[in-house]
Tab-separated table of C-alpha atoms in Angstrom:
chain	number	residue	atom	x	y	z
A	870	MET	CA	98.420	63.061	-45.999
A	871	GLY	CA	100.959	60.988	-44.429
A	872	SER	CA	101.054	60.142	-40.795
A	873	LYS	CA	104.051	61.001	-38.851
A	874	LYS	CA	105.594	58.271	-36.750
A	875	ARG	CA	106.467	58.905	-33.262
A	876	SER	CA	109.845	58.112	-32.130
A	877	PRO	CA	110.503	56.028	-29.077
A	878	ASN	CA	112.015	59.045	-27.494
A	879	SER	CA	108.855	60.948	-27.773
A	880	PHE	CA	106.967	58.012	-26.391
A	881	GLU	CA	109.179	57.971	-23.358
A	882	GLU	CA	108.773	61.651	-22.922
A	883	VAL	CA	105.030	61.219	-22.919
A	884	GLU	CA	105.305	58.552	-20.307
A	885	ASP	CA	107.566	60.761	-18.277
A	886	LEU	CA	105.072	63.542	-18.589
A	887	ASP	CA	102.295	61.239	-17.569
A	888	ASN	CA	104.304	60.095	-14.596
A	889	THR	CA	105.170	63.606	-13.619
A	890	ASN	CA	101.593	64.642	-13.987
A	891	THR	CA	100.523	61.686	-11.970
A	892	ASN	CA	103.078	62.424	-9.330
A	893	THR	CA	102.116	66.011	-9.287
A	894	GLU	CA	98.491	65.134	-8.951
A	895	ASP	CA	99.282	62.692	-6.182
A	896	ALA	CA	101.347	65.310	-4.447
A	897	ASN	CA	98.623	67.786	-4.863
A	898	ILE	CA	96.110	65.294	-3.551
A	899	GLU	CA	98.367	64.582	-0.590
A	900	ASP	CA	98.840	68.263	-0.007
A	901	THR	CA	95.142	68.829	-0.145
A	902	ASP	CA	94.642	65.899	2.212
A	903	ASN	CA	97.241	67.313	4.521
A	904	ASP	CA	95.648	70.695	4.259
A	905	ASN	CA	92.282	69.188	4.993
A	906	THR	CA	93.567	67.298	8.020
A	907	SER	CA	95.422	70.333	9.353
A	908	SER	CA	92.391	72.488	8.786
A	909	ASN	CA	90.289	69.896	10.577
A	910	LEU	CA	92.730	69.861	13.445
A	911	ASN	CA	92.743	73.615	13.547
A	912	ARG	CA	88.977	73.652	13.595
A	913	LYS	CA	88.912	71.164	16.446
A	914	LYS	CA	91.432	73.234	18.334
A	915	MET	CA	89.416	76.362	17.753
A	916	LYS	CA	86.291	74.582	18.951
A	917	LYS	CA	88.105	73.392	22.040
A	918	ASP	CA	89.429	76.862	22.648
A	919	LYS	CA	85.969	78.281	22.234
A	920	ASN	CA	84.558	75.679	24.562
A	921	LYS	CA	87.280	76.515	27.054
A	922	GLU	CA	86.570	80.185	26.680
A	923	THR	CA	82.870	79.605	27.194
A	924	GLU	CA	83.478	77.216	30.055
A	925	THR	CA	86.072	79.389	31.799
A	926	PRO	CA	83.846	82.384	32.555
A	927	ASP	CA	81.171	80.121	33.974
A	928	GLY	CA	83.712	78.226	35.965
A	929	ASP	CA	85.395	81.403	37.118
A	930	ALA	CA	82.023	82.881	37.961
A	931	SER	CA	81.053	79.842	39.940
A	932	LYS	CA	84.436	79.799	41.629
A	933	ALA	CA	84.175	83.528	42.317
A	934	GLY	CA	80.674	83.051	43.680
A	935	LEU	CA	81.822	80.276	45.947
A	936	SER	CA	84.817	82.251	47.069
A	937	SER	CA	82.633	85.316	47.701
A	938	ILE	CA	80.124	83.231	49.640
A	939	SER	CA	82.854	81.592	51.618
A	940	SER	CA	84.573	84.930	52.151
A	941	SER	CA	81.280	86.457	53.268
A	942	MET	CA	80.571	83.487	55.494
A	943	LYS	CA	84.015	83.583	57.090
A	944	PRO	CA	83.671	87.089	58.636
A	945	MET	CA	80.241	86.176	59.994
A	946	GLU	CA	81.616	83.004	61.530
A	947	ARG	CA	84.582	84.930	62.874
A	948	ARG	CA	82.276	87.495	64.444
A	949	LYS	CA	80.179	84.772	66.036
A	950	LYS	CA	83.298	83.082	67.344
A	951	ARG	CA	84.630	86.376	68.646
A	952	LYS	CA	81.346	87.137	70.404
A	953	ALA	CA	81.289	83.693	71.948
A	954	LEU	CA	84.916	84.071	73.079
A	955	ASP	CA	84.209	87.534	74.493
A	956	LYS	CA	81.253	86.177	76.468
A	957	GLU	CA	83.357	83.327	77.809
A	958	ARG	CA	86.126	85.750	78.758
A	959	GLN	CA	83.659	88.074	80.494
A	960	HIS	CA	82.152	85.192	82.457
A	961	ALA	CA	85.607	83.972	83.390
A	962	ALA	CA	86.673	87.478	84.422
A	963	LEU	CA	83.563	87.920	86.579
A	964	GLU	CA	84.081	84.566	88.225
A	965	ASN	CA	87.738	85.374	88.881
A	966	LYS	CA	86.739	88.755	90.295
A	967	GLU	CA	84.199	87.223	92.667
A	968	VAL	CA	86.700	84.613	93.772
A	969	LYS	CA	89.364	87.298	94.305
A	970	THR	CA	87.033	89.577	96.268
A	971	LYS	CA	85.896	86.694	98.465
A	972	LYS	CA	89.482	85.693	98.977
A	973	MET	CA	90.473	89.266	99.776
A	974	ASP	CA	87.634	89.573	102.298
A	975	VAL	CA	88.653	86.356	103.970
A	976	ASP	CA	92.324	87.354	103.935
A	977	SER	CA	91.552	90.810	105.317
A	978	LYS	CA	89.489	89.318	108.131
A	979	VAL	CA	92.231	86.822	108.891
A	980	THR	CA	94.887	89.529	108.852
A	981	GLU	CA	92.758	91.783	111.038
A	982	ASN	CA	92.289	89.012	113.556
A	983	LYS	CA	95.983	88.176	113.408
A	984	GLU	CA	96.946	91.809	113.827
A	985	HIS	CA	94.517	92.230	116.698
A	986	THR	CA	95.654	89.112	118.546
A	987	GLY	CA	99.272	89.695	117.637
A	988	ALA	CA	99.158	93.306	118.749
A	989	SER	CA	97.568	92.409	122.060
A	990	SER	CA	100.061	89.621	122.691
A	991	ARG	CA	103.077	91.768	121.737
A	992	GLY	CA	101.830	94.725	123.777
A	993	THR	CA	101.383	97.007	120.748
A	994	LEU	CA	98.173	98.793	119.782
A	995	PRO	CA	96.485	99.646	116.451
A	996	LYS	CA	97.599	102.936	114.949
A	997	PHE	CA	95.615	106.073	115.637
A	998	HIS	CA	95.836	108.748	112.918
A	999	ILE	CA	95.906	112.112	114.648
A	1000	GLY	CA	95.508	113.897	111.317
A	1001	VAL	CA	91.760	113.385	111.695
A	1002	PHE	CA	91.597	116.352	114.091
A	1003	LYS	CA	92.192	118.705	111.176
A	1004	ASP	CA	88.872	117.785	109.551
A	1005	LEU	CA	86.944	118.422	112.768
A	1006	ALA	CA	87.227	122.159	112.117
A	1007	SER	CA	85.878	121.964	108.545
A	1008	VAL	CA	83.026	124.251	107.506
A	1009	ASP	CA	81.394	121.301	105.713
A	1010	VAL	CA	79.130	119.380	108.095
A	1011	SER	CA	79.610	116.070	106.251
A	1012	VAL	CA	83.392	116.380	106.548
A	1013	ARG	CA	83.153	117.015	110.287
A	1014	GLU	CA	80.800	114.080	110.786
A	1015	GLY	CA	83.042	111.798	108.730
A	1016	ALA	CA	86.044	112.843	110.798
A	1017	VAL	CA	84.177	112.083	114.033
A	1018	GLU	CA	83.220	108.656	112.719
A	1019	ARG	CA	86.826	107.816	111.797
A	1020	LEU	CA	88.091	109.166	115.116
A	1021	VAL	CA	85.706	107.115	117.229
A	1022	THR	CA	86.133	103.938	115.138
A	1023	GLU	CA	89.915	103.986	115.435
A	1024	LEU	CA	89.884	104.791	119.145
A	1025	GLN	CA	87.402	101.982	119.793
A	1026	GLU	CA	89.811	99.505	118.216
A	1027	VAL	CA	92.710	100.971	120.188
A	1028	GLN	CA	90.784	100.720	123.464
A	1029	LYS	CA	89.699	97.129	122.779
A	1030	ALA	CA	93.270	96.091	122.082
A	1031	TYR	CA	94.482	97.955	125.159
A	1032	GLU	CA	91.992	96.241	127.456
A	1033	VAL	CA	93.203	92.760	126.448
A	1034	THR	CA	96.877	93.718	126.548
A	1035	GLU	CA	98.841	92.146	129.369
A	1036	ASN	CA	101.804	94.527	129.463
A	1037	LYS	CA	99.963	97.845	129.777
A	1038	GLU	CA	102.969	99.510	131.345
A	1039	VAL	CA	105.068	98.801	128.251
A	1040	VAL	CA	102.392	100.278	125.998
A	1041	GLU	CA	102.028	103.370	128.140
A	1042	GLY	CA	105.790	103.832	128.085
A	1043	GLU	CA	105.889	103.659	124.270
A	1044	LEU	CA	102.839	105.851	123.583
A	1045	LYS	CA	102.907	108.639	126.053
A	1046	LEU	CA	101.620	111.513	123.892
A	1047	GLU	CA	100.105	113.666	126.659
A	1048	ALA	CA	98.778	110.806	128.739
A	1049	GLU	CA	101.501	110.949	131.374
A	1050	LYS	CA	99.664	113.811	133.082
A	1051	ASP	CA	97.239	113.082	135.902
A	1052	ASP	CA	93.940	113.243	134.048
A	1053	GLY	CA	92.048	110.520	135.875
A	1054	LEU	CA	91.658	108.406	132.711
A	1055	ASN	CA	93.788	105.574	134.028
A	1056	ASP	CA	91.676	102.840	132.426
A	1057	CYS	CA	91.976	104.329	128.937
A	1058	ALA	CA	94.578	103.688	126.271
A	1059	PRO	CA	97.141	106.474	125.788
A	1060	SER	CA	95.622	107.428	122.426
A	1061	VAL	CA	92.172	107.723	123.981
A	1062	ARG	CA	93.489	109.888	126.795
A	1063	TYR	CA	95.260	112.102	124.292
A	1064	ALA	CA	92.112	112.390	122.161
A	1065	VAL	CA	89.942	113.408	125.122
A	1066	ARG	CA	92.386	116.134	126.136
A	1067	ARG	CA	92.670	117.438	122.594
A	1068	LEU	CA	88.905	117.419	122.057
A	1069	VAL	CA	88.373	119.441	125.238
A	1070	ARG	CA	90.983	121.998	124.184
A	1071	GLY	CA	89.644	122.091	120.635
A	1072	ALA	CA	86.226	123.146	121.887
A	1073	SER	CA	87.777	126.531	122.760
A	1074	SER	CA	89.250	127.123	119.301
A	1075	SER	CA	87.786	129.958	117.247
A	1076	ARG	CA	89.098	128.488	113.968
A	1077	GLU	CA	86.271	127.998	111.457
A	1078	CYS	CA	83.853	125.404	112.947
A	1079	ALA	CA	86.286	123.846	115.405
A	1080	ARG	CA	83.990	124.251	118.405
A	1081	GLN	CA	81.154	122.361	116.726
A	1082	GLY	CA	83.427	119.597	115.392
A	1083	PHE	CA	85.455	119.007	118.553
A	1084	ALA	CA	82.359	119.134	120.771
A	1085	LEU	CA	80.643	116.552	118.544
A	1086	GLY	CA	83.725	114.329	118.709
A	1087	LEU	CA	83.768	114.575	122.499
A	1088	THR	CA	80.054	113.736	122.685
A	1089	VAL	CA	80.334	110.560	120.598
A	1090	LEU	CA	83.616	109.428	122.142
A	1091	VAL	CA	82.393	109.742	125.740
A	1092	ASP	CA	79.179	107.942	124.804
A	1093	THR	CA	81.016	105.124	122.984
A	1094	ILE	CA	83.885	104.297	125.356
A	1095	PRO	CA	82.688	103.565	128.905
A	1096	SER	CA	86.259	103.700	130.236
A	1097	ILE	CA	86.140	107.500	129.922
A	1098	LYS	CA	84.852	108.580	133.324
A	1099	VAL	CA	82.504	111.561	133.631
A	1100	GLY	CA	84.337	112.932	136.675
A	1101	SER	CA	87.635	112.859	134.794
A	1102	VAL	CA	86.165	114.818	131.877
A	1103	LEU	CA	84.719	117.438	134.242
A	1104	LYS	CA	88.123	117.837	135.827
A	1105	LEU	CA	89.845	118.160	132.443
A	1106	ILE	CA	87.412	120.882	131.326
A	1107	VAL	CA	88.281	122.989	134.374
A	1108	ASP	CA	92.035	122.329	134.160
A	1109	LEU	CA	92.520	122.752	130.409
A	1110	LEU	CA	90.159	125.707	129.933
A	1111	GLU	CA	90.988	127.682	133.038
A	1112	VAL	CA	90.823	131.442	132.708
A	1113	SER	CA	94.023	132.911	134.087
A	1114	SER	CA	94.747	136.472	135.155
A	1115	SER	CA	97.102	136.976	132.216
A	1116	MET	CA	94.354	136.392	129.655
A	1117	LYS	CA	92.573	139.262	127.969
A	1118	GLY	CA	89.676	139.850	125.659
A	1119	GLN	CA	89.363	137.133	123.013
A	1120	ASP	CA	91.348	134.549	124.981
A	1121	ILE	CA	88.921	134.768	127.917
A	1122	ARG	CA	85.951	134.540	125.555
A	1123	ASP	CA	87.408	131.475	123.821
A	1124	CYS	CA	87.976	129.664	127.115
A	1125	LEU	CA	84.485	130.398	128.412
A	1126	LEU	CA	82.849	129.303	125.161
A	1127	GLY	CA	85.078	126.222	125.120
A	1128	ARG	CA	83.810	125.256	128.570
A	1129	LEU	CA	80.246	125.790	127.454
A	1130	PHE	CA	80.644	123.547	124.387
A	1131	ALA	CA	82.481	120.857	126.406
A	1132	TYR	CA	79.750	120.783	129.074
A	1133	GLY	CA	77.150	120.608	126.329
A	1134	ALA	CA	78.960	117.614	124.810
A	1135	LEU	CA	78.934	115.861	128.160
A	1136	ALA	CA	75.196	116.471	128.594
A	1137	LEU	CA	74.397	115.242	125.079
A	1138	SER	CA	76.429	112.052	125.554
A	1139	GLY	CA	73.855	110.754	128.058
A	1140	ARG	CA	76.515	109.608	130.502
A	1141	LEU	CA	75.358	111.978	133.240
A	1142	ALA	CA	71.954	110.302	133.260
A	1143	GLU	CA	73.704	106.998	133.943
A	1144	ASP	CA	75.979	108.379	136.649
A	1145	ASN	CA	73.979	110.561	139.071
A	1146	LEU	CA	76.971	111.309	141.293
A	1147	PHE	CA	78.125	114.228	139.154
A	1148	ILE	CA	74.789	115.898	138.373
A	1149	LYS	CA	75.039	118.373	141.231
A	1150	GLU	CA	78.605	119.306	140.299
A	1151	PHE	CA	77.639	119.613	136.644
A	1152	THR	CA	74.698	121.914	137.466
A	1153	ASP	CA	76.847	124.083	139.717
A	1154	VAL	CA	79.611	124.615	137.144
A	1155	LEU	CA	77.046	125.602	134.487
A	1156	ILE	CA	75.324	128.098	136.809
A	1157	SER	CA	78.738	129.498	137.708
A	1158	LEU	CA	79.536	129.866	133.998
A	1159	ALA	CA	76.200	131.593	133.310
A	1160	ALA	CA	76.894	134.106	136.075
A	1161	LYS	CA	80.200	135.186	134.501
A	1162	LYS	CA	78.866	136.692	131.266
A	1163	ARG	CA	75.415	137.695	130.111
A	1164	TYR	CA	75.806	135.990	126.715
A	1165	LEU	CA	76.486	132.654	128.462
A	1166	GLN	CA	73.211	132.513	130.412
A	1167	GLU	CA	70.870	131.345	127.670
A	1168	PRO	CA	73.089	128.515	126.318
A	1169	ALA	CA	73.937	127.388	129.875
A	1170	VAL	CA	70.219	127.099	130.700
A	1171	ALA	CA	69.657	125.203	127.426
A	1172	ILE	CA	72.299	122.632	128.472
A	1173	ILE	CA	70.703	122.161	131.907
A	1174	LEU	CA	67.311	121.695	130.261
A	1175	GLU	CA	68.848	119.088	127.939
A	1176	LEU	CA	69.979	117.181	131.000
A	1177	VAL	CA	66.604	117.608	132.748
A	1178	GLY	CA	64.918	116.012	129.737
A	1179	LYS	CA	67.110	112.909	130.024
A	1180	LEU	CA	66.718	112.441	133.781
A	1181	PRO	CA	63.850	110.857	135.689
A	1182	THR	CA	61.824	113.070	138.036
A	1183	GLU	CA	63.514	111.667	141.116
A	1184	ALA	CA	66.960	112.594	139.827
A	1185	VAL	CA	65.792	116.147	139.074
A	1186	LEU	CA	64.473	116.547	142.601
A	1187	ASN	CA	67.418	114.951	144.388
A	1188	HIS	CA	70.290	116.288	142.289
A	1189	ILE	CA	69.510	119.301	140.109
A	1190	LEU	CA	67.321	121.175	142.566
A	1191	GLU	CA	69.781	120.334	145.365
A	1192	ALA	CA	72.636	122.128	143.597
A	1193	PRO	CA	73.667	125.011	145.921
A	1194	ARG	CA	74.354	127.607	143.233
A	1195	LEU	CA	71.060	126.978	141.469
A	1196	ARG	CA	69.055	128.064	144.497
A	1197	GLU	CA	71.135	131.241	144.793
A	1198	TRP	CA	70.689	131.936	141.095
A	1199	PHE	CA	66.927	131.555	141.345
A	1200	GLU	CA	66.774	133.945	144.300
A	1201	GLY	CA	68.913	136.519	142.514
A	1202	GLY	CA	66.876	136.137	139.343
A	1203	ILE	CA	63.719	137.303	141.104
A	1204	ASP	CA	65.270	140.623	142.032
A	1205	ALA	CA	67.175	141.093	138.745
A	1206	GLY	CA	64.320	139.910	136.553
A	1207	ASN	CA	66.392	137.194	134.857
A	1208	PRO	CA	64.311	135.623	132.031
A	1209	ASP	CA	66.652	132.627	131.656
A	1210	ALA	CA	66.279	131.776	135.340
A	1211	LEU	CA	62.515	132.063	134.995
A	1212	LEU	CA	62.499	129.746	131.968
A	1213	LEU	CA	64.570	127.135	133.809
A	1214	ALA	CA	62.312	127.282	136.882
A	1215	LEU	CA	59.171	126.854	134.791
A	1216	ARG	CA	60.542	123.877	132.848
A	1217	ILE	CA	61.721	122.141	136.024
A	1218	GLN	CA	58.306	122.726	137.580
A	1219	GLU	CA	56.680	121.213	134.493
A	1220	LYS	CA	58.961	118.171	134.693
A	1221	ILE	CA	58.220	117.589	138.379
A	1222	SER	CA	54.444	118.051	138.045
A	1223	ASN	CA	54.232	115.553	135.206
């Protein structure tokens, strides 16, 4: 068998094939290396991503926990701060209130003193609200008593200012009301004189509880203001509540009851016990009133007994028993069998014997 010779061309082809194979293998090796490196990189990236994924929930959880704690702590701190601020505000408000009230009290006192001194120097007097007379006729006892208190308080201030006023003639010219009439209350302020007259007239009113309210006002006013003279009040009762010939029925009754209530107010004031000069006159007018109507006897005797209780024994002997009309009434009571006269005689006897 003969061997075939290879041609140089075939040899070159083999070399080319070897080179191509080699190149291909190298390329493949490089590709595999590149693939390996890329796969390694991808794996590292995946690991990092996984680590990030695993780390992120924990981190987010921790951050969320911190934020929740801080968010929960913030409202509590805010509440505490609000409470503390509220307390501070309340304390500040209370302190401001106390300061304001003290200041107001001081200012009011200063203004009152200024008004009082200013009014007396200018010849003007504090204002007297005559609307208070309306409440004196109220059915409610507390309303009547409150009205009397306001009435007397205001008139006291008016009288005080009037007494220190230099130009009394100017004041009397400005505030006449009804004080220009000759009522004997020359030492009283015009408002006081007006009030006395109106209280006496009001005691004869049959409207609701006017008699009780006006009589109470007269009692307290006469007792409170010494400038109101007892003799002047007695004169006003006769003049203002005089029964005229033109009166009939209810008008006569109202006047007589008005006198009775006004005399009772004078006895309750205690001024008659201080001024003995008018006890005889007072006893006589009450006995005269009791003799007019049968229904007036018992209350008239009750008023005299009220006065007897306030007087010492000497005054009873020298003034009440010396009243001319009382002796006549006692003598007539024996024949007529007057129980009221008998009661009065027994009580006076008891007073004298004790």
